CSV table of C-alpha atoms (C1' of nucleotides) in Angstrom, one decimal:
chain,number,residue,atom,x,y,z
N,1,MET,CA,71.4,113.6,96.6
N,2,GLU,CA,74.7,113.2,95.2
N,3,PHE,CA,76.9,114.9,97.7
N,4,MET,CA,79.5,112.5,99.0
N,5,PRO,CA,81.9,115.2,100.0
N,6,GLU,CA,85.5,114.3,99.3
N,7,LEU,CA,88.5,116.6,99.1
N,8,PRO,CA,87.3,118.8,96.2
N,9,GLU,CA,83.9,119.5,97.8
N,10,VAL,CA,85.5,120.2,101.1
N,11,GLU,CA,88.1,122.5,99.5
N,12,ASN,CA,85.3,124.5,97.8
N,13,ILE,CA,83.4,124.7,101.1
N,14,VAL,CA,86.4,126.0,102.9
N,15,ARG,CA,87.2,128.5,100.2
N,16,ASP,CA,83.6,129.7,100.4
N,17,LEU,CA,83.3,129.8,104.2
N,18,ARG,CA,86.7,131.3,105.0
N,19,PRO,CA,85.9,135.0,104.2
N,20,LYS,CA,82.5,134.7,105.7
N,21,LEU,CA,83.5,133.1,108.9
N,22,CYS,CA,86.9,134.6,109.8
N,23,GLY,CA,86.5,137.3,112.4
N,24,LYS,CA,83.0,136.2,113.4
N,25,LYS,CA,82.3,135.4,117.0
N,26,ILE,CA,80.4,132.3,118.1
N,27,ILE,CA,77.6,133.5,120.3
N,28,GLY,CA,75.8,130.3,120.8
N,29,LEU,CA,75.5,126.6,119.8
N,30,LYS,CA,72.6,124.3,119.7
N,31,MET,CA,72.5,120.6,119.0
N,32,THR,CA,69.4,119.3,117.4
N,33,ALA,CA,68.0,115.8,116.9
N,34,GLN,CA,70.5,113.2,117.9
N,35,THR,CA,73.8,114.9,118.2
N,36,ALA,CA,76.8,114.1,116.1
N,37,ILE,CA,79.7,114.6,118.3
N,38,ALA,CA,82.9,112.7,117.7
N,39,GLY,CA,85.1,111.5,120.5
N,40,HIS,CA,88.6,112.0,119.4
N,41,GLY,CA,89.5,113.8,122.7
N,42,SER,CA,87.1,116.6,122.6
N,43,VAL,CA,85.7,119.0,125.1
N,44,SER,CA,82.0,120.1,125.1
N,45,LEU,CA,80.8,121.9,122.1
N,46,ALA,CA,79.9,124.7,124.5
N,47,ALA,CA,83.5,125.5,124.9
N,48,ALA,CA,83.4,127.2,121.5
N,49,LYS,CA,81.0,129.8,122.8
N,50,ASP,CA,82.3,133.4,122.9
N,51,ARG,CA,85.3,132.5,120.8
N,52,THR,CA,86.2,134.1,117.5
N,53,ILE,CA,86.8,132.1,114.4
N,54,GLU,CA,90.3,132.9,113.3
N,55,GLU,CA,91.0,130.7,110.4
N,56,VAL,CA,89.1,128.1,108.3
N,57,THR,CA,91.2,125.4,106.6
N,58,ARG,CA,91.0,121.7,106.0
N,59,LYS,CA,93.1,118.5,105.9
N,60,GLY,CA,91.7,115.7,103.7
N,61,LYS,CA,88.0,115.8,104.2
N,62,VAL,CA,88.1,117.4,107.7
N,63,VAL,CA,87.2,121.1,108.0
N,64,ILE,CA,89.3,122.8,110.6
N,65,MET,CA,88.2,126.1,112.3
N,66,GLN,CA,90.8,127.7,114.5
N,67,LEU,CA,89.2,129.5,117.4
N,68,SER,CA,90.6,132.1,119.7
N,69,GLY,CA,92.1,130.8,122.9
N,70,GLY,CA,93.8,127.8,121.3
N,71,TYR,CA,90.6,125.9,120.6
N,72,THR,CA,89.7,124.1,117.4
N,73,LEU,CA,86.4,123.2,115.9
N,74,LEU,CA,86.5,120.2,113.6
N,75,VAL,CA,83.8,119.2,111.2
N,76,HIS,CA,83.5,116.0,109.1
N,77,LEU,CA,80.7,115.8,106.6
N,78,GLY,CA,80.5,112.1,106.4
N,79,MET,CA,78.5,111.0,103.4
N,80,THR,CA,75.6,113.5,103.2
N,81,GLY,CA,76.7,116.4,105.4
N,82,GLN,CA,76.3,120.0,104.4
N,83,LEU,CA,77.8,123.0,106.0
N,84,LEU,CA,75.3,125.8,105.5
N,85,TYR,CA,75.9,129.4,106.1
N,86,SER,CA,73.3,132.1,106.2
N,87,ASP,CA,73.4,135.8,107.1
N,88,LYS,CA,69.9,136.5,106.0
N,89,SER,CA,67.0,135.7,108.2
N,90,PRO,CA,67.6,132.0,108.3
N,91,GLU,CA,65.9,130.7,105.3
N,92,PHE,CA,67.2,127.3,104.6
N,93,ASN,CA,66.1,124.6,102.3
N,94,ARG,CA,63.9,121.6,103.1
N,95,TYR,CA,66.9,119.4,103.5
N,96,ALA,CA,68.4,121.6,106.1
N,97,GLU,CA,65.1,122.0,108.0
N,98,LEU,CA,64.7,118.2,108.1
N,99,TYR,CA,68.3,117.2,108.9
N,100,THR,CA,69.9,119.9,110.9
N,101,ARG,CA,72.2,118.4,113.6
N,102,VAL,CA,74.1,121.3,114.9
N,103,LEU,CA,73.5,125.1,114.8
N,104,ILE,CA,76.2,127.6,115.4
N,105,PHE,CA,75.0,131.2,116.0
N,106,LEU,CA,77.4,133.9,115.0
N,107,ASN,CA,77.5,137.6,115.6
N,108,GLY,CA,76.0,139.8,112.9
N,109,ALA,CA,72.8,137.7,112.8
N,110,SER,CA,74.4,134.9,110.9
N,111,GLU,CA,74.6,131.3,111.5
N,112,LEU,CA,76.3,128.1,110.4
N,113,ARG,CA,74.7,124.7,110.5
N,114,LEU,CA,75.5,121.1,109.9
N,115,ALA,CA,72.7,119.3,108.1
N,116,ASP,CA,73.3,115.6,107.6
N,117,MET,CA,70.7,113.1,106.7
N,118,ARG,CA,72.6,109.9,107.4
N,119,ARG,CA,74.5,111.2,110.4
N,120,PHE,CA,77.9,109.9,109.5
N,121,GLY,CA,79.2,113.5,109.8
N,122,TRP,CA,80.3,115.0,113.1
N,123,VAL,CA,81.5,118.1,114.8
N,124,GLU,CA,83.9,118.3,117.7
N,125,VAL,CA,85.6,121.0,119.7
N,126,MET,CA,89.2,120.4,120.9
N,127,GLU,CA,91.5,122.2,123.2
N,128,GLY,CA,95.2,122.9,122.6
N,129,ASP,CA,97.3,120.0,121.4
N,130,LYS,CA,94.4,117.6,121.0
N,131,ALA,CA,93.4,118.9,117.6
N,132,LEU,CA,97.0,118.8,116.4
N,133,THR,CA,97.2,115.2,117.6
N,134,TYR,CA,94.1,114.2,115.7
N,135,ILE,CA,95.1,116.1,112.5
N,136,GLY,CA,98.5,114.6,112.7
N,137,ARG,CA,97.1,111.1,112.6
N,138,LEU,CA,95.7,111.9,109.1
N,139,GLY,CA,98.0,111.2,106.2
N,140,PRO,CA,99.3,114.1,104.1
N,141,ASP,CA,96.7,115.9,102.1
N,142,LEU,CA,96.6,114.7,98.5
N,143,LEU,CA,96.3,118.1,97.0
N,144,THR,CA,99.6,119.2,98.4
N,145,ILE,CA,101.6,116.0,99.0
N,146,ASP,CA,104.9,115.8,97.1
N,147,LEU,CA,105.7,112.8,94.9
N,148,GLU,CA,108.5,111.4,97.1
N,149,THR,CA,106.2,111.3,100.2
N,150,PHE,CA,103.4,109.8,98.2
N,151,LYS,CA,105.7,107.1,96.9
N,152,ALA,CA,107.1,106.4,100.3
N,153,ARG,CA,103.8,106.0,101.9
N,154,LEU,CA,102.3,103.8,99.2
N,155,SER,CA,105.1,101.5,98.3
N,156,VAL,CA,105.5,99.9,101.7
N,157,ARG,CA,101.9,98.7,101.8
N,158,LYS,CA,101.1,95.1,100.8
N,159,ILE,CA,97.4,95.9,100.5
N,160,ALA,CA,95.2,96.8,97.5
N,161,ILE,CA,96.0,100.3,96.2
N,162,LYS,CA,92.4,101.4,96.4
N,163,VAL,CA,92.3,100.4,100.1
N,164,ILE,CA,95.5,102.4,100.6
N,165,LEU,CA,93.9,105.4,98.9
N,166,LEU,CA,90.8,105.2,101.0
N,167,ASN,CA,92.7,104.9,104.3
N,168,GLN,CA,92.9,108.5,105.6
N,169,GLY,CA,95.7,107.6,107.9
N,170,ILE,CA,98.0,106.9,104.9
N,171,VAL,CA,97.0,109.7,102.6
N,172,SER,CA,93.9,111.9,103.1
N,173,GLY,CA,91.2,113.3,100.9
N,174,LEU,CA,90.0,110.6,98.6
N,175,GLY,CA,86.7,108.8,98.9
N,176,ASN,CA,85.2,106.1,96.9
N,177,ILE,CA,84.4,108.2,93.8
N,178,TYR,CA,87.7,109.9,93.3
N,179,ALA,CA,89.7,106.8,94.2
N,180,ASP,CA,88.1,104.9,91.4
N,181,GLU,CA,88.3,107.8,89.0
N,182,SER,CA,92.0,108.3,89.7
N,183,LEU,CA,92.9,104.6,89.3
N,184,TYR,CA,91.0,104.5,86.0
N,185,ARG,CA,92.9,107.5,84.7
N,186,ALA,CA,96.2,106.0,85.8
N,187,GLY,CA,95.3,102.6,84.3
N,188,ILE,CA,95.9,100.7,87.5
N,189,HIS,CA,93.8,97.9,88.7
N,190,PRO,CA,92.2,98.7,92.1
N,191,CYS,CA,93.4,95.4,93.6
N,192,LYS,CA,97.0,95.8,92.7
N,193,LYS,CA,99.1,95.8,95.9
N,194,GLY,CA,100.9,99.0,96.8
N,195,ASP,CA,104.4,97.4,97.0
N,196,THR,CA,104.0,96.0,93.5
N,197,LEU,CA,103.6,99.3,91.8
N,198,SER,CA,106.4,100.5,89.7
N,199,SER,CA,107.8,104.0,90.0
N,200,GLU,CA,106.2,104.9,86.7
N,201,GLU,CA,102.8,103.7,88.0
N,202,ILE,CA,103.1,105.6,91.2
N,203,LYS,CA,104.1,108.8,89.3
N,204,GLY,CA,101.1,108.2,86.9
N,205,LEU,CA,98.8,107.7,89.8
N,206,TYR,CA,100.1,110.8,91.5
N,207,ASP,CA,99.5,112.9,88.4
N,208,SER,CA,96.1,111.3,87.9
N,209,ILE,CA,95.0,112.1,91.4
N,210,ARG,CA,96.1,115.7,91.1
N,211,ASP,CA,94.3,116.0,87.8
N,212,VAL,CA,91.1,114.6,89.0
N,213,LEU,CA,91.1,116.6,92.2
N,214,GLU,CA,91.9,119.9,90.5
N,215,GLU,CA,89.4,119.2,87.7
N,216,ALA,CA,86.7,118.5,90.3
N,217,ILE,CA,87.5,121.6,92.3
N,218,ARG,CA,87.3,123.7,89.1
N,219,SER,CA,84.0,122.1,88.2
N,220,GLY,CA,82.6,123.2,91.5
N,221,GLY,CA,82.3,119.8,93.1
N,222,SER,CA,78.7,119.3,94.2
N,223,THR,CA,78.4,120.5,97.7
N,224,ILE,CA,79.3,124.1,97.1
N,225,ASP,CA,76.1,124.6,95.2
N,226,THR,CA,73.9,123.4,98.0
N,227,TYR,CA,74.7,126.6,99.9
N,228,ARG,CA,72.1,128.3,97.8
N,229,LEU,CA,70.2,125.9,95.6
N,230,PRO,CA,70.3,122.6,97.4
N,231,ASP,CA,67.7,120.9,95.3
N,232,GLY,CA,68.7,122.5,92.1
N,233,ASN,CA,72.3,123.2,91.1
N,234,LYS,CA,74.4,120.2,92.2
N,235,GLY,CA,77.7,121.0,90.6
N,236,ARG,CA,79.1,119.3,87.6
N,237,PHE,CA,81.6,116.7,88.7
N,238,GLN,CA,79.3,113.8,88.4
N,239,ASP,CA,79.1,114.4,84.7
N,240,ARG,CA,82.8,113.7,84.5
N,241,HIS,CA,82.7,110.3,86.1
N,242,ARG,CA,84.4,107.9,83.7
N,243,VAL,CA,83.9,104.7,85.8
N,244,TYR,CA,82.0,105.4,89.0
N,245,GLN,CA,78.6,103.9,88.8
N,246,ARG,CA,79.0,103.1,85.1
N,247,GLN,CA,79.0,99.4,85.3
N,248,GLY,CA,78.0,97.7,82.0
N,249,LYS,CA,78.6,100.9,80.1
N,250,PRO,CA,81.4,101.2,77.6
N,251,CYS,CA,84.8,102.4,78.7
N,252,MET,CA,85.3,105.9,77.2
N,253,ARG,CA,88.8,104.9,76.1
N,254,CYS,CA,88.4,101.3,74.7
N,255,GLY,CA,84.7,100.4,74.7
N,256,THR,CA,85.1,97.5,77.1
N,257,LYS,CA,82.2,97.2,79.6
N,258,ILE,CA,83.0,98.8,82.9
N,259,THR,CA,83.0,96.2,85.7
N,260,ARG,CA,81.8,96.6,89.3
N,261,MET,CA,83.2,94.6,92.1
N,262,SER,CA,83.2,94.8,95.9
N,263,LEU,CA,86.5,95.6,97.5
N,264,ARG,CA,86.5,95.6,101.3
N,265,GLY,CA,82.8,96.3,101.2
N,266,ARG,CA,83.1,99.3,98.8
N,267,GLY,CA,81.6,99.4,95.4
N,268,THR,CA,84.6,99.5,93.0
N,269,TYR,CA,84.3,100.4,89.3
N,270,PHE,CA,87.0,99.9,86.7
N,271,CYS,CA,87.7,99.0,83.1
N,272,PRO,CA,89.0,95.4,83.0
N,273,ARG,CA,91.0,96.2,79.9
N,274,CYS,CA,92.5,99.6,80.6
N,275,GLN,CA,93.2,98.5,84.3
N,276,GLU,CA,94.4,95.0,83.7
N,277,GLU,CA,95.6,93.1,86.7
N,278,THR,CA,99.2,92.4,85.9
N,279,VAL,CA,100.4,90.6,89.0
P,1,DA,C1',100.3,93.7,109.3
P,2,DG,C1',96.2,92.9,107.0
P,3,DC,C1',91.8,90.6,106.4
P,4,DT,C1',86.7,90.1,107.4
P,5,DC,C1',82.9,91.3,109.7
P,6,DT,C1',80.0,94.6,112.4
P,7,DT,C1',78.2,99.0,113.8
P,8,DC,C1',76.4,103.6,113.0
P,9,DC,C1',71.9,105.8,109.8
P,10,DT,C1',68.4,106.6,106.3
P,11,DG,C1',66.2,106.5,101.9
P,12,DA,C1',66.2,104.4,97.4
P,13,DA,C1',65.6,100.4,95.0
P,14,DA,C1',64.9,95.7,94.4
P,15,DG,C1',62.4,91.5,95.7
P,16,DC,C1',58.2,89.1,96.6
V,1,DT,C1',49.8,97.5,95.1
V,2,DG,C1',52.3,97.3,99.3
V,3,DC,C1',55.2,95.3,102.5
V,4,DT,C1',60.0,93.6,103.5
V,5,DT,C1',64.8,93.2,102.6
V,6,DT,C1',69.0,94.8,100.8
V,7,DC,C1',72.3,98.1,99.8
V,8,DA,C1',75.3,102.3,99.8
V,9,DG,C1',78.9,104.8,102.1
V,10,DG,C1',83.2,107.0,105.9
V,11,DA,C1',85.4,105.5,109.7
V,12,DA,C1',86.3,102.9,113.7
V,13,DG,C1',86.5,98.7,116.3
V,14,DA,C1',86.6,93.6,117.3
V,15,DG,C1',88.6,89.3,116.4
V,16,DC,C1',91.5,86.2,113.7
DNA sequence: AGCTCTTCCTGAAAGC
DNA sequence: TGCTTTCAGGAAGAGC
């Protein structure tokens, strides 16, 4: 159960869903179990009924579905969320059967559902400017941000760089796994404060993040595979972890044992030699 | 501004 | 063996 959808997984989901959903009309919605509706200024989910899905995009980890009439459907997968599409007679996996939270019925006998065991995920329908306001509060997406913006947003912060990277209001898309992996590749200690990073370090981190994200997207992430084989094919990105959940194991670069620490309540993995704390 | 702590939720894993 | 506790994680909120 290794989903933890971060930017690469959400990117793959959006790429997969876009051609399937665009042009489809929402003919009904059903909330199951306890609902997972966020309250960022939303209207009732029912407002999405009879609207057509015009575009499917994302920003950071948030899936954005533009609906006709100026409405927007947002989906966040939290930790364990899956967005499952089916146009066959709904035959989903056991996970989906157990943990479905929201069902969206589409024309053409197809449906989309949010299944989410731990219920940190949510869906929300917004009208007009509300969605723009919410999306605008998210920092620039890390797959498309330019170096100057990246530098400007990081270098003014006096907090640990990992905390910066996880704050979706500063830059969006990274979660715990890719934050650690990116910092490792850049050779930067997770606790180093943003305003103490040199230009070279910021450039190195920028490149590392881009590399990690693109590699993860190419390797299929993990969530994309749950569309068809939820309990089987899980993607390959976890095989590429160099520090995440590798505490006690040798660093692939220098052999030093990977360390685990808790940073703001998040498990944080790094190589104490390659990511020396210099300040 | 930034830190710590708490809440949400559930299953895996560790402790006894 | 079997019950109980702890932990993990994204995001938001409270209080200092």
